[in-house]
Coordinates of C-alpha atoms and ligand atoms in Angstrom, one line a residue:
X153 CA 366.2 -47.4 298.1
X154 CA 364.4 -44.7 297.1
X155 CA 363.1 -44.5 293.3
X156 CA 361.9 -41.1 291.9
X157 CA 360.3 -42.6 288.8
X158 CA 361.1 -41.4 285.4
X159 CA 364.2 -39.0 286.3
X160 CA 367.0 -41.8 286.7
X161 CA 367.0 -40.6 290.3
X162 CA 367.9 -43.8 292.0
X163 CA 369.3 -43.5 295.3
X164 CA 370.9 -46.5 296.0
X165 CA 373.1 -47.7 299.4
X166 CA 375.2 -49.8 297.1
X167 CA 375.9 -46.9 294.6
X168 CA 379.5 -45.5 295.3
X169 CA 379.7 -42.7 292.8
X170 CA 383.2 -41.8 294.0
X171 CA 384.4 -45.3 293.4
X172 CA 382.9 -45.6 290.1
X173 CA 384.7 -42.2 289.2
X174 CA 387.9 -43.6 290.1
X175 CA 387.7 -46.8 288.4
X176 CA 386.9 -44.8 285.2
X177 CA 389.5 -42.3 285.8
X178 CA 392.0 -45.5 286.4
X179 CA 391.3 -46.8 283.0
X180 CA 393.0 -43.7 281.4
X181 CA 390.9 -44.7 278.3
X182 CA 388.4 -42.1 278.5
X183 CA 385.0 -42.1 277.3
X184 CA 386.3 -43.6 273.9
X185 CA 387.6 -46.8 275.8
X186 CA 384.0 -47.2 277.0
X187 CA 382.6 -47.0 273.4
X188 CA 385.5 -49.3 272.0
X189 CA 384.4 -51.5 275.0
X190 CA 381.1 -51.7 273.5
X191 CA 379.2 -50.0 276.4
X192 CA 375.5 -49.7 275.2
X193 CA 373.9 -48.4 278.6
X194 CA 375.3 -45.4 280.0
X195 CA 377.2 -45.7 283.0
X196 CA 375.6 -43.9 286.0
X197 CA 378.2 -41.3 286.4
X198 CA 377.2 -39.8 283.3
X199 CA 373.4 -39.6 283.8
X200 CA 372.6 -35.7 284.3
X201 CA 370.0 -34.7 286.8
X202 CA 370.4 -31.1 286.3
X203 CA 366.9 -29.6 285.2
X204 CA 368.2 -28.0 281.8
X205 CA 368.8 -31.9 280.8
X206 CA 364.6 -31.9 280.7
X207 CA 364.7 -29.3 278.1
X208 CA 367.2 -31.1 276.1
X209 CA 365.6 -33.8 274.1
X210 CA 362.5 -34.1 272.0
X211 CA 359.6 -35.5 273.5
X212 CA 360.1 -33.9 276.8
X213 CA 357.8 -31.5 278.1
X214 CA 359.4 -27.5 276.9
X215 CA 361.7 -29.5 274.9
X216 CA 363.9 -26.8 273.1
X217 CA 363.6 -28.9 270.2
X218 CA 360.1 -28.2 269.9
X219 CA 360.5 -24.8 270.1
X220 CA 360.6 -23.5 266.7
X221 CA 362.0 -20.0 267.5
X222 CA 365.0 -21.6 268.0
X223 CA 366.1 -22.5 264.8
X224 CA 365.2 -19.0 263.7
X225 CA 368.3 -17.2 265.5
X226 CA 371.4 -17.4 263.9
X227 CA 374.6 -16.2 264.7
X228 CA 376.7 -13.5 262.6
X229 CA 379.2 -14.7 260.1
X230 CA 381.6 -12.0 259.5
X231 CA 383.7 -12.0 256.4
X232 CA 387.3 -10.8 257.4
X233 CA 388.4 -10.4 254.1
X234 CA 391.4 -12.1 254.1
X235 CA 393.6 -9.4 255.2
X236 CA 392.0 -6.2 253.6
X237 CA 391.1 -5.1 256.8
X238 CA 394.8 -4.0 257.2
X239 CA 394.0 -2.2 253.8
X240 CA 390.5 -0.5 253.7
X241 CA 389.7 1.8 256.4
X242 CA 386.1 1.9 255.3
X243 CA 385.8 -2.1 255.4
X244 CA 387.5 -2.3 259.0
X245 CA 385.1 0.0 260.3
X246 CA 382.4 -1.7 259.2
X247 CA 384.1 -5.3 260.4
X248 CA 384.7 -3.3 263.7
X249 CA 380.9 -2.5 264.2
X250 CA 379.9 -6.1 263.3
X251 CA 382.4 -7.5 265.7
X252 CA 381.1 -5.2 268.7
X253 CA 377.4 -5.7 267.9
X254 CA 377.9 -9.5 268.1
X255 CA 380.3 -9.0 271.3
X256 CA 377.6 -6.9 273.0
X257 CA 374.8 -9.3 272.0
X258 CA 375.3 -13.1 271.8
X259 CA 378.9 -12.8 272.7
X260 CA 379.2 -15.6 269.8
X261 CA 380.0 -15.0 266.1
X262 CA 381.7 -17.0 263.2
X263 CA 384.2 -15.6 261.1
X264 CA 385.2 -16.4 257.4
X265 CA 388.3 -15.6 255.2
X266 CA 390.3 -15.2 258.7
X267 CA 393.6 -16.3 257.1
X268 CA 393.9 -19.8 258.4
X269 CA 394.0 -22.0 255.5
X270 CA 391.6 -24.9 255.1
X271 CA 394.0 -27.4 254.7
X272 CA 395.5 -26.5 258.0
X273 CA 392.1 -26.7 259.4
X274 CA 391.5 -30.0 258.0
X275 CA 394.6 -31.4 259.1
X276 CA 394.5 -30.4 262.8
X277 CA 391.3 -32.0 262.8
X278 CA 392.8 -35.2 261.5
X279 CA 396.0 -34.9 263.8
X280 CA 393.6 -34.8 266.8
X281 CA 391.5 -37.7 265.4
X282 CA 395.1 -39.5 264.9
X283 CA 395.8 -39.2 268.4
X284 CA 392.7 -40.3 269.8
X285 CA 392.5 -43.4 267.8
X286 CA 396.0 -44.4 268.8
X287 CA 396.7 -47.4 271.1
X288 CA 395.5 -46.4 274.9
X289 CA 398.9 -47.4 275.9
X290 CA 400.4 -44.6 273.7
X291 CA 397.9 -42.1 275.0
X292 CA 398.1 -43.1 278.5
X293 CA 401.5 -41.3 278.9
X294 CA 399.5 -38.0 278.5
X295 CA 396.8 -38.8 281.0
X296 CA 396.9 -36.4 283.7
X297 CA 395.1 -33.9 285.9
X298 CA 398.2 -31.7 286.4
X299 CA 397.6 -28.5 284.2
X300 CA 400.1 -26.6 286.2
X301 CA 403.1 -28.8 285.6
X302 CA 402.3 -30.6 282.4
X303 CA 402.6 -29.1 278.9
X304 CA 399.8 -31.7 277.8
X305 CA 396.9 -32.9 279.9
X306 CA 394.9 -35.6 278.0
X307 CA 391.9 -36.8 280.2
X308 CA 388.1 -37.2 280.6
X309 CA 386.3 -34.4 282.2
X310 CA 388.8 -31.8 284.1
X311 CA 386.1 -31.8 286.3
X312 CA 385.4 -35.3 286.9
X313 CA 385.1 -35.5 290.5
X314 CA 383.8 -32.3 291.3
X315 CA 380.9 -31.7 288.7
X316 CA 377.5 -32.8 289.1
X317 CA 377.4 -35.4 286.6
X318 CA 380.5 -36.3 283.8
X319 CA 380.2 -35.1 280.3
X320 CA 380.6 -37.5 277.4
X321 CA 383.4 -36.1 276.0
X322 CA 387.5 -36.8 276.2
X323 CA 389.9 -33.8 275.9
X324 CA 393.7 -33.1 275.7
X325 CA 394.8 -29.7 276.9
X326 CA 398.1 -28.2 275.3
X327 CA 399.6 -25.3 276.7
X328 CA 401.2 -23.4 273.7
X329 CA 402.5 -20.2 275.2
X330 CA 403.8 -17.9 276.4
X331 CA 406.4 -20.1 277.9
X332 CA 409.1 -21.8 275.3
X333 CA 408.7 -25.1 275.3
X334 CA 410.0 -28.4 273.6
X335 CA 407.8 -29.8 270.4
X336 CA 408.9 -33.2 271.6
X337 CA 406.6 -32.5 274.6
X338 CA 403.5 -32.7 272.4
X339 CA 402.3 -35.9 271.0
X340 CA 403.7 -37.3 268.1
X341 CA 400.6 -38.0 266.1
X342 CA 399.6 -34.4 265.9
X343 CA 402.9 -32.4 266.9
X344 CA 403.8 -30.8 263.8
X345 CA 400.2 -29.5 262.6
X346 CA 399.5 -28.5 266.5
X347 CA 402.7 -25.9 266.1
X348 CA 401.1 -25.0 262.8
X349 CA 397.7 -24.4 263.9
X350 CA 399.0 -22.8 267.1
X351 CA 401.1 -20.1 265.2
X352 CA 398.3 -19.4 262.7
X353 CA 395.4 -19.0 265.3
X354 CA 397.3 -16.8 267.5
X355 CA 397.8 -14.6 264.6
X356 CA 394.2 -14.7 264.0
X357 CA 393.7 -13.8 267.9
X358 CA 396.0 -10.7 267.7
X359 CA 393.6 -9.4 264.6
X360 CA 390.5 -10.0 266.7
X361 CA 392.0 -8.5 269.8
X362 CA 392.7 -5.1 267.8
X363 CA 389.0 -5.6 266.3
X364 CA 387.7 -5.9 269.8
X365 CA 390.0 -3.0 271.1
X366 CA 388.4 -1.0 268.5
X367 CA 384.9 -1.9 269.3
X368 CA 385.4 -0.8 272.9
X369 CA 386.2 2.9 271.5
X370 CA 390.0 2.0 272.3
X371 CA 392.9 2.3 270.3
X372 CA 393.5 -1.1 268.4
X373 CA 396.6 -2.3 270.3
X374 CA 395.1 -1.5 273.9
X375 CA 393.9 -5.1 274.7
X376 CA 397.2 -6.4 273.7
X377 CA 398.9 -4.0 275.9
X378 CA 397.0 -5.3 278.6
X379 CA 398.6 -8.7 277.5
X380 CA 394.9 -10.6 276.3
X381 CA 396.7 -12.5 273.7
X382 CA 400.0 -13.4 275.7
X383 CA 399.2 -16.7 276.6
X384 CA 397.1 -19.3 274.6
X385 CA 396.3 -23.0 274.8
X386 CA 394.6 -25.6 272.4
X387 CA 391.9 -27.9 273.9
X388 CA 391.4 -30.7 271.3
X389 CA 388.0 -32.4 272.4
X390 CA 386.7 -36.0 271.3
X391 CA 383.0 -36.4 271.5
X392 CA 382.4 -40.3 270.8
X393 CA 379.1 -41.3 269.4
X394 CA 377.0 -41.5 272.6
X395 CA 374.4 -44.8 272.8
X396 CA 371.9 -43.0 275.1
X397 CA 372.6 -39.1 274.4
X398 CA 369.2 -37.9 276.4
X399 CA 370.7 -38.8 279.2
X400 CA 373.7 -36.9 279.3
X401 CA 375.8 -34.1 277.8
X402 CA 378.8 -33.4 275.4
X403 CA 379.7 -30.4 277.4
X404 CA 377.5 -29.0 280.3
X405 CA 376.7 -25.5 280.1
X406 CA 379.3 -23.0 280.7
X407 CA 381.0 -19.7 279.8
X408 CA 385.0 -19.8 279.2
X409 CA 387.2 -18.8 281.8
X410 CA 389.5 -16.9 279.1
X411 CA 389.9 -13.3 277.6
X412 CA 388.6 -14.9 274.0
X413 CA 388.2 -18.4 272.5
X414 CA 388.5 -19.4 268.7
X415 CA 386.8 -22.6 267.9
X416 CA 387.3 -25.2 265.2
X417 CA 384.6 -27.7 265.1
X418 CA 383.8 -30.5 262.4
X419 CA 380.7 -31.0 260.5
X420 CA 378.7 -32.8 263.0
X421 CA 377.2 -30.0 264.8
X422 CA 375.8 -30.0 268.4
X423 CA 377.2 -26.6 269.8
X424 CA 374.7 -24.2 271.4
X425 CA 374.8 -20.8 272.5
X426 CA 372.4 -19.4 275.1
X427 CA 371.1 -16.3 273.5
X428 CA 367.8 -14.4 274.1
X429 CA 366.7 -17.1 276.6
X430 CA 366.9 -19.7 273.9
X431 CA 369.6 -22.7 272.9
X432 CA 370.8 -21.3 269.7
X433 CA 372.7 -24.2 267.4
X434 CA 376.1 -22.8 266.1
X435 CA 375.8 -24.9 262.7
X436 CA 378.9 -26.1 261.3
X437 CA 380.0 -23.6 258.6
X438 CA 382.3 -24.8 256.0
X439 CA 385.7 -22.9 256.3
X440 CA 384.4 -20.8 259.3
X441 CA 385.8 -20.6 262.8
X442 CA 383.5 -19.6 266.1
X443 CA 384.8 -16.7 268.2
X444 CA 383.4 -15.9 271.6
X445 CA 384.3 -13.7 274.1
X446 CA 385.4 -15.0 277.7
X447 CA 384.7 -14.3 281.4
X448 CA 387.9 -12.0 281.7
X449 CA 387.1 -10.0 278.7
X450 CA 383.7 -9.5 280.0
X451 CA 385.1 -8.3 283.3
X452 CA 387.6 -6.0 281.8
X453 CA 384.8 -4.6 279.5
X454 CA 383.0 -4.1 282.5
X455 CA 379.9 -6.0 281.0
X456 CA 380.0 -4.4 277.5
X457 CA 381.0 -7.4 276.0
X458 CA 379.1 -11.0 276.8
X459 CA 380.6 -14.1 278.0
X460 CA 377.8 -16.3 276.9
X461 CA 376.7 -19.9 278.3
X462 CA 377.2 -22.4 275.6
X463 CA 376.8 -26.4 275.6
X464 CA 377.4 -29.1 273.6
X465 CA 374.6 -31.8 273.0
X466 CA 375.5 -35.6 273.2
X467 CA 374.6 -37.3 270.1
X468 CA 374.0 -41.1 268.2
X469 CA 376.3 -39.6 265.9
X470 CA 380.3 -39.5 266.1
X471 CA 382.8 -39.1 267.0
X472 CA 382.7 -35.2 266.8
X473 CA 386.0 -33.3 266.9
X474 CA 386.5 -29.6 268.2
X475 CA 389.5 -27.7 269.1
X476 CA 389.1 -24.5 271.2
X477 CA 391.9 -21.9 271.7
X478 CA 391.5 -20.0 274.9
X479 CA 393.4 -16.7 275.0
X480 CA 394.8 -16.5 278.7
X481 CA 397.6 -17.1 280.9
X482 CA 396.0 -19.6 282.9
X483 CA 398.2 -21.2 285.8
X484 CA 401.2 -18.9 285.0
X485 CA 402.3 -17.1 287.8
X486 CA 401.8 -13.4 286.5
X487 CA 401.0 -10.5 288.5
X488 CA 399.4 -8.4 285.9
X489 CA 396.2 -7.0 287.7
X490 CA 392.7 -7.5 285.7
X491 CA 390.0 -5.0 286.4
X492 CA 387.2 -2.7 284.4
X493 CA 389.6 -0.8 281.8
X494 CA 389.5 2.9 283.5
X495 CA 388.6 4.6 280.1
X496 CA 385.4 2.7 280.0
X497 CA 384.3 3.7 283.1
X498 CA 381.7 6.4 283.9
X499 CA 379.5 8.1 286.3
X500 CA 376.7 6.1 285.0
X501 CA 379.1 3.1 284.1
X502 CA 380.8 2.3 287.6
X503 CA 383.1 -0.9 287.8
X504 CA 381.0 -3.7 288.2
X505 CA 383.8 -5.9 289.1
X506 CA 387.0 -5.9 291.4
X507 CA 390.1 -6.6 290.2
X508 CA 391.9 -9.9 290.0
X509 CA 394.8 -11.7 288.3
X510 CA 394.3 -14.7 285.8
X511 CA 395.5 -16.9 288.0
X512 CA 393.3 -16.2 290.7
X513 CA 390.5 -16.4 288.0
X514 CA 391.1 -19.4 286.5
X515 CA 392.0 -21.4 289.9
X516 CA 388.2 -20.3 291.0
X517 CA 387.0 -21.2 287.5
X518 CA 388.5 -24.6 287.5
X519 CA 387.6 -25.4 291.1
X520 CA 384.1 -24.6 290.4
X521 CA 383.3 -27.3 287.7
X522 CA 381.1 -26.9 284.9
X523 CA 377.8 -26.6 287.1
X524 CA 375.9 -24.3 285.3
X525 CA 376.7 -21.0 287.3
X526 CA 379.0 -18.2 286.4
X527 CA 382.2 -17.9 287.7
X528 CA 382.0 -14.0 287.2
X529 CA 379.1 -13.7 289.9
X530 CA 382.3 -14.3 292.6
X531 CA 384.1 -11.3 291.3
X532 CA 381.4 -8.9 291.4
X533 CA 381.6 -5.8 293.7
X534 CA 379.4 -6.0 296.4
X535 CA 377.4 -2.7 295.2
X536 CA 376.5 -4.0 291.6
X537 CA 373.1 -5.4 290.7
X538 CA 373.2 -9.1 290.4
X539 CA 371.3 -8.7 287.2
X540 CA 374.4 -7.3 285.3
X541 CA 375.7 -10.6 283.8
X542 CA 373.1 -11.4 281.3
Ligands
OGA885 C1 385.1 -25.3 274.9 C2 383.9 -25.5 274.6 C3 382.7 -26.5 272.5 C4 382.9 -27.5 271.7 O1 386.1 -26.2 274.9 O2 384.8 -24.5 276.2 O3 382.8 -24.7 274.6 O4 382.2 -27.6 270.5 N1 384.0 -26.4 273.5 O5 383.4 -28.6 271.7
NI886 NI1 383.6 -23.4 276.1

């Protein structure tokens, strides 16, 4: 047995990681099941060895929480004015400018007065909590890793068997469009509110794609015409309180593999975005939704808009709930080809990426796991500089 002191790097002949992963998966009860069973020591499959882990928590050398500048950076909060953007051209121009600036720099911003009522946001969080707090036997019916054939996929760690270490999180994926479906396929605990929130967030997505199109200097419906808002899915996360948060992550650092994400988080916090070489807290803001650019929008905007790395810290407090809406058609067999938008290309702005399909991109992204590297790298044209992503 080799023990590398202080790193939890214990290589033991008796440790069968795959067996432990399978046993955990077979419970179909997720991380919540471990917490309910009274686990106080982290099972080894959740212990992170990734170097970024050393930067996570207070007390460790180079800790981000020692780095005072971390709290000085704040993401912009953009007031969408509850529909005024359609009536007031001057206001709209200002908003487009703010959206463009945020999308080009941090790739993240928050929006308020976005048109989704507070009651709907409160109720979707409550509905998701009801689902997770239901009897395990009920939830088990939805436990699967089949995202292609299943409308709803509840599991823990989509990349459980391929990532370097598991995250302290359970998730439920609901594909909400564009294919028609039977609402009865959704869990009863949150069925009605999922449908309601889905409609509302889709409407907001359309507004944002218009603002983003204008931010790129294109006509408002350009991104819509390309089908960026055609499909959307809701990924509903549950981050149980963690007994040893310094050893693991809620969500490992990653960039989203879609066009655009709209995230609703509860009051707990823990989400951070990588910006100007620091991890910046995305602080819970009452009534706000978080918007971030995904890889596919970075690709078609030819790096003008940034798909930023972000992560969620594991915490002693919890559970934390969040609901991400991903705009993408995921595994649908669409033939639409996506590459850098032609109008954006100039002699001194040649295409950085090759053309691809959403299906090809998603398949690559999902197989790659959240390993801290960008899936976009794989789609770069040979001639482009490897410095382009950041
Ligand atoms: C995601 C994500 C953040 C959160 O689902 O891709 O980054 O706060 N979620 O749960
Ligand atoms: Ni994400």
